[in-house]
mmCIF file of C-alpha atoms in Angstrom:
data_model
loop_
_atom_site.group_PDB
_atom_site.id
_atom_site.type_symbol
_atom_site.label_atom_id
_atom_site.label_comp_id
_atom_site.label_asym_id
_atom_site.label_seq_id
_atom_site.Cartn_x
_atom_site.Cartn_y
_atom_site.Cartn_z
ATOM 1 C CA MET A 1 0.000 0.000 0.000
ATOM 2 C CA SER A 2 1.479 3.322 -1.054
ATOM 3 C CA LYS A 3 1.623 6.460 1.007
ATOM 4 C CA GLU A 4 -0.784 8.233 -1.386
ATOM 5 C CA ALA A 5 -3.375 5.444 -1.099
ATOM 6 C CA SER A 6 -3.846 6.153 2.615
ATOM 7 C CA LEU A 7 -4.876 9.747 1.935
ATOM 8 C CA PRO A 8 -8.546 10.604 1.492
ATOM 9 C CA PHE A 9 -7.912 11.534 -2.163
ATOM 10 C CA ALA A 10 -5.449 9.284 -3.903
ATOM 11 C CA GLY A 11 -5.365 11.307 -7.117
ATOM 12 C CA ILE A 12 -6.919 10.934 -10.538
ATOM 13 C CA PRO A 13 -6.674 7.414 -11.956
ATOM 14 C CA PRO A 14 -4.192 7.323 -14.875
ATOM 15 C CA GLU A 15 -6.806 6.085 -17.351
ATOM 16 C CA MET A 16 -9.001 9.185 -16.645
ATOM 17 C CA LEU A 17 -6.216 11.772 -16.527
ATOM 18 C CA ASP A 18 -6.511 12.868 -20.183
ATOM 19 C CA LYS A 19 -10.298 13.303 -20.007
ATOM 20 C CA THR A 20 -10.052 15.192 -16.714
ATOM 21 C CA ASN A 21 -7.420 17.584 -18.076
ATOM 22 C CA ALA A 22 -9.592 18.207 -21.172
ATOM 23 C CA LEU A 23 -12.555 19.093 -18.927
ATOM 24 C CA ILE A 24 -10.415 21.410 -16.809
ATOM 25 C CA ASP A 25 -9.179 23.197 -19.946
ATOM 26 C CA LYS A 26 -12.782 23.800 -21.072
ATOM 27 C CA GLU A 27 -13.772 25.372 -17.746
ATOM 28 C CA PRO A 28 -14.083 29.179 -17.715
ATOM 29 C CA ASP A 29 -11.774 31.185 -15.494
ATOM 30 C CA PHE A 30 -13.430 31.706 -12.118
ATOM 31 C CA SER A 31 -11.253 34.345 -10.553
ATOM 32 C CA ASP A 32 -11.924 35.633 -7.066
ATOM 33 C CA ILE A 33 -14.596 38.302 -6.897
ATOM 34 C CA GLU A 34 -13.392 41.637 -5.588
ATOM 35 C CA VAL A 35 -15.847 43.190 -3.154
ATOM 36 C CA ALA A 36 -15.285 46.686 -1.850
ATOM 37 C CA PHE A 37 -16.458 47.002 1.735
ATOM 38 C CA SER A 38 -16.706 50.163 3.765
ATOM 39 C CA HIS A 39 -17.904 50.909 7.264
ATOM 40 C CA LYS A 40 -19.628 54.012 5.915
ATOM 41 C CA SER A 41 -23.169 53.992 4.619
ATOM 42 C CA PRO A 42 -23.457 54.303 0.831
ATOM 43 C CA SER A 43 -25.845 57.258 1.096
ATOM 44 C CA SER A 44 -24.576 60.562 2.382
ATOM 45 C CA SER A 45 -27.999 61.921 3.342
ATOM 46 C CA PRO A 46 -29.369 61.137 6.796
ATOM 47 C CA PHE A 47 -32.076 58.528 7.139
ATOM 48 C CA THR A 48 -35.514 60.070 7.615
ATOM 49 C CA LEU A 49 -39.000 58.643 7.428
ATOM 50 C CA TRP A 50 -39.804 60.809 4.388
ATOM 51 C CA SER A 51 -36.703 59.679 2.509
ATOM 52 C CA PHE A 52 -37.561 56.084 3.350
ATOM 53 C CA LEU A 53 -41.157 56.418 2.128
ATOM 54 C CA ALA A 54 -40.296 58.448 -1.010
ATOM 55 C CA PRO A 55 -39.987 55.436 -3.378
ATOM 56 C CA TYR A 56 -43.486 54.373 -2.345
ATOM 57 C CA LYS A 57 -45.236 57.741 -2.717
ATOM 58 C CA PHE A 58 -47.478 56.671 -5.616
ATOM 59 C CA ARG A 59 -48.564 53.581 -3.707
ATOM 60 C CA PHE A 60 -49.401 55.749 -0.695
ATOM 61 C CA ILE A 61 -51.390 58.107 -2.918
ATOM 62 C CA PHE A 62 -53.333 55.140 -4.309
ATOM 63 C CA ALA A 63 -53.971 53.917 -0.756
ATOM 64 C CA LEU A 64 -55.226 57.374 0.246
ATOM 65 C CA VAL A 65 -57.564 57.391 -2.767
ATOM 66 C CA LEU A 66 -58.935 54.015 -1.653
ATOM 67 C CA VAL A 67 -59.435 55.363 1.885
ATOM 68 C CA ALA A 68 -61.200 58.465 0.547
ATOM 69 C CA MET A 69 -63.488 56.368 -1.661
ATOM 70 C CA THR A 70 -64.392 54.067 1.235
ATOM 71 C CA GLU A 71 -65.109 56.962 3.582
ATOM 72 C CA MET A 72 -67.236 58.810 1.039
ATOM 73 C CA LEU A 73 -69.260 55.685 0.341
ATOM 74 C CA LEU A 74 -69.799 55.158 4.067
ATOM 75 C CA LEU A 75 -70.756 58.797 4.601
ATOM 76 C CA VAL A 76 -73.452 58.571 1.909
ATOM 77 C CA GLY A 77 -75.570 56.702 4.469
ATOM 78 C CA PRO A 78 -76.623 59.683 6.623
ATOM 79 C CA TYR A 79 -77.477 61.706 3.520
ATOM 80 C CA LEU A 80 -79.596 58.848 2.180
ATOM 81 C CA VAL A 81 -81.428 58.647 5.525
ATOM 82 C CA GLN A 82 -82.274 62.348 5.158
ATOM 83 C CA VAL A 83 -83.510 61.749 1.599
ATOM 84 C CA ALA A 84 -85.542 58.742 2.751
ATOM 85 C CA ILE A 85 -87.226 60.731 5.509
ATOM 86 C CA ASP A 86 -87.846 63.885 3.468
ATOM 87 C CA LYS A 87 -88.857 62.335 0.140
ATOM 88 C CA ALA A 88 -90.212 58.898 1.032
ATOM 89 C CA ILE A 89 -91.511 58.550 4.575
ATOM 90 C CA VAL A 90 -93.134 61.975 5.058
ATOM 91 C CA PRO A 91 -94.914 61.961 1.649
ATOM 92 C CA LYS A 92 -95.515 58.180 2.047
ATOM 93 C CA ASP A 93 -93.882 57.331 -1.303
ATOM 94 C CA PHE A 94 -92.468 53.878 -0.665
ATOM 95 C CA SER A 95 -91.052 53.444 -4.177
ATOM 96 C CA VAL A 96 -88.553 56.215 -3.342
ATOM 97 C CA LEU A 97 -87.805 54.474 -0.044
ATOM 98 C CA ILE A 98 -87.009 51.227 -1.864
ATOM 99 C CA THR A 99 -84.775 53.102 -4.324
ATOM 100 C CA VAL A 100 -82.931 54.874 -1.502
ATOM 101 C CA ALA A 101 -82.511 51.585 0.366
ATOM 102 C CA MET A 102 -81.087 49.933 -2.753
ATOM 103 C CA VAL A 103 -78.673 52.831 -3.334
ATOM 104 C CA TRP A 104 -77.578 52.629 0.299
ATOM 105 C CA GLY A 105 -77.086 48.861 0.053
ATOM 106 C CA GLY A 106 -75.099 49.325 -3.161
ATOM 107 C CA SER A 107 -72.896 51.974 -1.550
ATOM 108 C CA LEU A 108 -72.250 49.699 1.428
ATOM 109 C CA PHE A 109 -71.422 46.809 -0.908
ATOM 110 C CA LEU A 110 -68.959 48.980 -2.867
ATOM 111 C CA ALA A 111 -67.464 50.265 0.396
ATOM 112 C CA VAL A 112 -66.855 46.691 1.557
ATOM 113 C CA ILE A 113 -65.191 45.733 -1.739
ATOM 114 C CA ILE A 114 -62.992 48.847 -1.838
ATOM 115 C CA SER A 115 -62.134 48.423 1.837
ATOM 116 C CA GLY A 116 -61.058 44.832 1.184
ATOM 117 C CA ILE A 117 -58.851 45.981 -1.689
ATOM 118 C CA ARG A 118 -57.421 48.720 0.537
ATOM 119 C CA ILE A 119 -56.647 46.314 3.377
ATOM 120 C CA ARG A 120 -54.934 43.871 1.037
ATOM 121 C CA PHE A 121 -53.016 46.645 -0.734
ATOM 122 C CA LEU A 122 -51.882 48.296 2.499
ATOM 123 C CA GLY A 123 -50.879 44.938 3.950
ATOM 124 C CA ARG A 124 -48.657 44.280 0.947
ATOM 125 C CA LEU A 125 -47.257 47.809 1.056
ATOM 126 C CA GLY A 126 -46.542 47.465 4.770
ATOM 127 C CA GLN A 127 -44.701 44.204 4.181
ATOM 128 C CA LEU A 128 -42.576 45.812 1.445
ATOM 129 C CA LEU A 129 -41.744 48.724 3.728
ATOM 130 C CA MET A 130 -40.825 46.475 6.625
ATOM 131 C CA TYR A 131 -38.674 44.284 4.400
ATOM 132 C CA ASP A 132 -36.758 47.325 3.164
ATOM 133 C CA LEU A 133 -36.414 48.706 6.681
ATOM 134 C CA ARG A 134 -35.187 45.410 8.104
ATOM 135 C CA VAL A 135 -32.631 45.076 5.301
ATOM 136 C CA ARG A 136 -31.458 48.624 5.983
ATOM 137 C CA VAL A 137 -31.143 48.026 9.718
ATOM 138 C CA PHE A 138 -29.373 44.710 9.151
ATOM 139 C CA SER A 139 -26.896 46.241 6.697
ATOM 140 C CA HIS A 140 -26.256 49.027 9.197
ATOM 141 C CA LEU A 141 -25.586 46.466 11.918
ATOM 142 C CA GLN A 142 -23.155 44.686 9.594
ATOM 143 C CA ARG A 143 -21.123 47.884 9.261
ATOM 144 C CA LEU A 144 -20.725 48.366 13.013
ATOM 145 C CA SER A 145 -17.494 47.459 14.727
ATOM 146 C CA VAL A 146 -16.997 44.436 16.951
ATOM 147 C CA ASP A 147 -16.577 46.798 19.917
ATOM 148 C CA PHE A 148 -20.157 47.969 19.455
ATOM 149 C CA PHE A 149 -21.457 44.408 19.824
ATOM 150 C CA THR A 150 -19.218 43.836 22.825
ATOM 151 C CA GLU A 151 -20.608 46.864 24.652
ATOM 152 C CA GLU A 152 -24.248 46.750 23.475
ATOM 153 C CA LYS A 153 -26.747 44.351 25.016
ATOM 154 C CA ALA A 154 -28.014 41.707 22.594
ATOM 155 C CA GLY A 155 -31.587 41.991 23.858
ATOM 156 C CA ARG A 156 -31.695 45.658 23.050
ATOM 157 C CA LEU A 157 -30.575 45.009 19.474
ATOM 158 C CA LEU A 158 -33.143 42.238 19.053
ATOM 159 C CA THR A 159 -35.865 44.541 20.346
ATOM 160 C CA ARG A 160 -34.898 47.151 17.779
ATOM 161 C CA MET A 161 -34.915 44.577 14.997
ATOM 162 C CA THR A 162 -38.286 43.066 15.892
ATOM 163 C CA SER A 163 -40.759 44.956 18.063
ATOM 164 C CA ASP A 164 -39.745 48.517 17.175
ATOM 165 C CA ILE A 165 -39.899 47.818 13.456
ATOM 166 C CA GLU A 166 -43.222 46.028 13.945
ATOM 167 C CA ALA A 167 -44.598 49.060 15.804
ATOM 168 C CA LEU A 168 -43.600 51.261 12.876
ATOM 169 C CA SER A 169 -45.321 48.798 10.541
ATOM 170 C CA ASN A 170 -48.551 49.052 12.524
ATOM 171 C CA LEU A 171 -48.345 52.835 12.450
ATOM 172 C CA LEU A 172 -47.919 52.906 8.683
ATOM 173 C CA GLN A 173 -50.550 50.253 7.938
ATOM 174 C CA THR A 174 -53.339 51.259 10.295
ATOM 175 C CA GLY A 175 -52.488 54.509 12.065
ATOM 176 C CA LEU A 176 -52.143 56.683 8.988
ATOM 177 C CA VAL A 177 -55.217 55.131 7.387
ATOM 178 C CA ASN A 178 -57.324 55.797 10.473
ATOM 179 C CA LEU A 179 -56.012 59.364 10.688
ATOM 180 C CA VAL A 180 -56.932 60.092 7.067
ATOM 181 C CA ALA A 181 -60.331 58.435 7.470
ATOM 182 C CA GLN A 182 -61.143 60.480 10.573
ATOM 183 C CA LEU A 183 -59.974 63.723 8.952
ATOM 184 C CA LEU A 184 -62.145 63.041 5.899
ATOM 185 C CA ALA A 185 -65.152 62.281 8.084
ATOM 186 C CA PHE A 186 -64.532 65.457 10.093
ATOM 187 C CA PHE A 187 -64.258 67.762 7.093
ATOM 188 C CA LEU A 188 -67.013 66.181 4.999
ATOM 189 C CA PHE A 189 -69.625 66.330 7.784
#
Protein backbone atom coordinates (compact mmCIF):
# COMPACT_ATOMS: atom_id res chain seq x y z
CA MET A 1 0.00 0.00 0.00
CA SER A 2 1.48 3.32 -1.05
CA LYS A 3 1.62 6.46 1.01
CA GLU A 4 -0.78 8.23 -1.39
CA ALA A 5 -3.37 5.44 -1.10
CA SER A 6 -3.85 6.15 2.61
CA LEU A 7 -4.88 9.75 1.93
CA PRO A 8 -8.55 10.60 1.49
CA PHE A 9 -7.91 11.53 -2.16
CA ALA A 10 -5.45 9.28 -3.90
CA GLY A 11 -5.36 11.31 -7.12
CA ILE A 12 -6.92 10.93 -10.54
CA PRO A 13 -6.67 7.41 -11.96
CA PRO A 14 -4.19 7.32 -14.87
CA GLU A 15 -6.81 6.09 -17.35
CA MET A 16 -9.00 9.18 -16.64
CA LEU A 17 -6.22 11.77 -16.53
CA ASP A 18 -6.51 12.87 -20.18
CA LYS A 19 -10.30 13.30 -20.01
CA THR A 20 -10.05 15.19 -16.71
CA ASN A 21 -7.42 17.58 -18.08
CA ALA A 22 -9.59 18.21 -21.17
CA LEU A 23 -12.55 19.09 -18.93
CA ILE A 24 -10.42 21.41 -16.81
CA ASP A 25 -9.18 23.20 -19.95
CA LYS A 26 -12.78 23.80 -21.07
CA GLU A 27 -13.77 25.37 -17.75
CA PRO A 28 -14.08 29.18 -17.72
CA ASP A 29 -11.77 31.19 -15.49
CA PHE A 30 -13.43 31.71 -12.12
CA SER A 31 -11.25 34.34 -10.55
CA ASP A 32 -11.92 35.63 -7.07
CA ILE A 33 -14.60 38.30 -6.90
CA GLU A 34 -13.39 41.64 -5.59
CA VAL A 35 -15.85 43.19 -3.15
CA ALA A 36 -15.29 46.69 -1.85
CA PHE A 37 -16.46 47.00 1.73
CA SER A 38 -16.71 50.16 3.77
CA HIS A 39 -17.90 50.91 7.26
CA LYS A 40 -19.63 54.01 5.92
CA SER A 41 -23.17 53.99 4.62
CA PRO A 42 -23.46 54.30 0.83
CA SER A 43 -25.84 57.26 1.10
CA SER A 44 -24.58 60.56 2.38
CA SER A 45 -28.00 61.92 3.34
CA PRO A 46 -29.37 61.14 6.80
CA PHE A 47 -32.08 58.53 7.14
CA THR A 48 -35.51 60.07 7.62
CA LEU A 49 -39.00 58.64 7.43
CA TRP A 50 -39.80 60.81 4.39
CA SER A 51 -36.70 59.68 2.51
CA PHE A 52 -37.56 56.08 3.35
CA LEU A 53 -41.16 56.42 2.13
CA ALA A 54 -40.30 58.45 -1.01
CA PRO A 55 -39.99 55.44 -3.38
CA TYR A 56 -43.49 54.37 -2.35
CA LYS A 57 -45.24 57.74 -2.72
CA PHE A 58 -47.48 56.67 -5.62
CA ARG A 59 -48.56 53.58 -3.71
CA PHE A 60 -49.40 55.75 -0.69
CA ILE A 61 -51.39 58.11 -2.92
CA PHE A 62 -53.33 55.14 -4.31
CA ALA A 63 -53.97 53.92 -0.76
CA LEU A 64 -55.23 57.37 0.25
CA VAL A 65 -57.56 57.39 -2.77
CA LEU A 66 -58.94 54.02 -1.65
CA VAL A 67 -59.44 55.36 1.88
CA ALA A 68 -61.20 58.47 0.55
CA MET A 69 -63.49 56.37 -1.66
CA THR A 70 -64.39 54.07 1.24
CA GLU A 71 -65.11 56.96 3.58
CA MET A 72 -67.24 58.81 1.04
CA LEU A 73 -69.26 55.68 0.34
CA LEU A 74 -69.80 55.16 4.07
CA LEU A 75 -70.76 58.80 4.60
CA VAL A 76 -73.45 58.57 1.91
CA GLY A 77 -75.57 56.70 4.47
CA PRO A 78 -76.62 59.68 6.62
CA TYR A 79 -77.48 61.71 3.52
CA LEU A 80 -79.60 58.85 2.18
CA VAL A 81 -81.43 58.65 5.53
CA GLN A 82 -82.27 62.35 5.16
CA VAL A 83 -83.51 61.75 1.60
CA ALA A 84 -85.54 58.74 2.75
CA ILE A 85 -87.23 60.73 5.51
CA ASP A 86 -87.85 63.88 3.47
CA LYS A 87 -88.86 62.34 0.14
CA ALA A 88 -90.21 58.90 1.03
CA ILE A 89 -91.51 58.55 4.57
CA VAL A 90 -93.13 61.98 5.06
CA PRO A 91 -94.91 61.96 1.65
CA LYS A 92 -95.52 58.18 2.05
CA ASP A 93 -93.88 57.33 -1.30
CA PHE A 94 -92.47 53.88 -0.66
CA SER A 95 -91.05 53.44 -4.18
CA VAL A 96 -88.55 56.22 -3.34
CA LEU A 97 -87.81 54.47 -0.04
CA ILE A 98 -87.01 51.23 -1.86
CA THR A 99 -84.78 53.10 -4.32
CA VAL A 100 -82.93 54.87 -1.50
CA ALA A 101 -82.51 51.58 0.37
CA MET A 102 -81.09 49.93 -2.75
CA VAL A 103 -78.67 52.83 -3.33
CA TRP A 104 -77.58 52.63 0.30
CA GLY A 105 -77.09 48.86 0.05
CA GLY A 106 -75.10 49.33 -3.16
CA SER A 107 -72.90 51.97 -1.55
CA LEU A 108 -72.25 49.70 1.43
CA PHE A 109 -71.42 46.81 -0.91
CA LEU A 110 -68.96 48.98 -2.87
CA ALA A 111 -67.46 50.27 0.40
CA VAL A 112 -66.86 46.69 1.56
CA ILE A 113 -65.19 45.73 -1.74
CA ILE A 114 -62.99 48.85 -1.84
CA SER A 115 -62.13 48.42 1.84
CA GLY A 116 -61.06 44.83 1.18
CA ILE A 117 -58.85 45.98 -1.69
CA ARG A 118 -57.42 48.72 0.54
CA ILE A 119 -56.65 46.31 3.38
CA ARG A 120 -54.93 43.87 1.04
CA PHE A 121 -53.02 46.65 -0.73
CA LEU A 122 -51.88 48.30 2.50
CA GLY A 123 -50.88 44.94 3.95
CA ARG A 124 -48.66 44.28 0.95
CA LEU A 125 -47.26 47.81 1.06
CA GLY A 126 -46.54 47.47 4.77
CA GLN A 127 -44.70 44.20 4.18
CA LEU A 128 -42.58 45.81 1.44
CA LEU A 129 -41.74 48.72 3.73
CA MET A 130 -40.82 46.47 6.62
CA TYR A 131 -38.67 44.28 4.40
CA ASP A 132 -36.76 47.33 3.16
CA LEU A 133 -36.41 48.71 6.68
CA ARG A 134 -35.19 45.41 8.10
CA VAL A 135 -32.63 45.08 5.30
CA ARG A 136 -31.46 48.62 5.98
CA VAL A 137 -31.14 48.03 9.72
CA PHE A 138 -29.37 44.71 9.15
CA SER A 139 -26.90 46.24 6.70
CA HIS A 140 -26.26 49.03 9.20
CA LEU A 141 -25.59 46.47 11.92
CA GLN A 142 -23.16 44.69 9.59
CA ARG A 143 -21.12 47.88 9.26
CA LEU A 144 -20.72 48.37 13.01
CA SER A 145 -17.49 47.46 14.73
CA VAL A 146 -17.00 44.44 16.95
CA ASP A 147 -16.58 46.80 19.92
CA PHE A 148 -20.16 47.97 19.46
CA PHE A 149 -21.46 44.41 19.82
CA THR A 150 -19.22 43.84 22.82
CA GLU A 151 -20.61 46.86 24.65
CA GLU A 152 -24.25 46.75 23.47
CA LYS A 153 -26.75 44.35 25.02
CA ALA A 154 -28.01 41.71 22.59
CA GLY A 155 -31.59 41.99 23.86
CA ARG A 156 -31.69 45.66 23.05
CA LEU A 157 -30.57 45.01 19.47
CA LEU A 158 -33.14 42.24 19.05
CA THR A 159 -35.86 44.54 20.35
CA ARG A 160 -34.90 47.15 17.78
CA MET A 161 -34.92 44.58 15.00
CA THR A 162 -38.29 43.07 15.89
CA SER A 163 -40.76 44.96 18.06
CA ASP A 164 -39.75 48.52 17.18
CA ILE A 165 -39.90 47.82 13.46
CA GLU A 166 -43.22 46.03 13.95
CA ALA A 167 -44.60 49.06 15.80
CA LEU A 168 -43.60 51.26 12.88
CA SER A 169 -45.32 48.80 10.54
CA ASN A 170 -48.55 49.05 12.52
CA LEU A 171 -48.34 52.83 12.45
CA LEU A 172 -47.92 52.91 8.68
CA GLN A 173 -50.55 50.25 7.94
CA THR A 174 -53.34 51.26 10.29
CA GLY A 175 -52.49 54.51 12.07
CA LEU A 176 -52.14 56.68 8.99
CA VAL A 177 -55.22 55.13 7.39
CA ASN A 178 -57.32 55.80 10.47
CA LEU A 179 -56.01 59.36 10.69
CA VAL A 180 -56.93 60.09 7.07
CA ALA A 181 -60.33 58.43 7.47
CA GLN A 182 -61.14 60.48 10.57
CA LEU A 183 -59.97 63.72 8.95
CA LEU A 184 -62.15 63.04 5.90
CA ALA A 185 -65.15 62.28 8.08
CA PHE A 186 -64.53 65.46 10.09
CA PHE A 187 -64.26 67.76 7.09
CA LEU A 188 -67.01 66.18 5.00
CA PHE A 189 -69.63 66.33 7.78
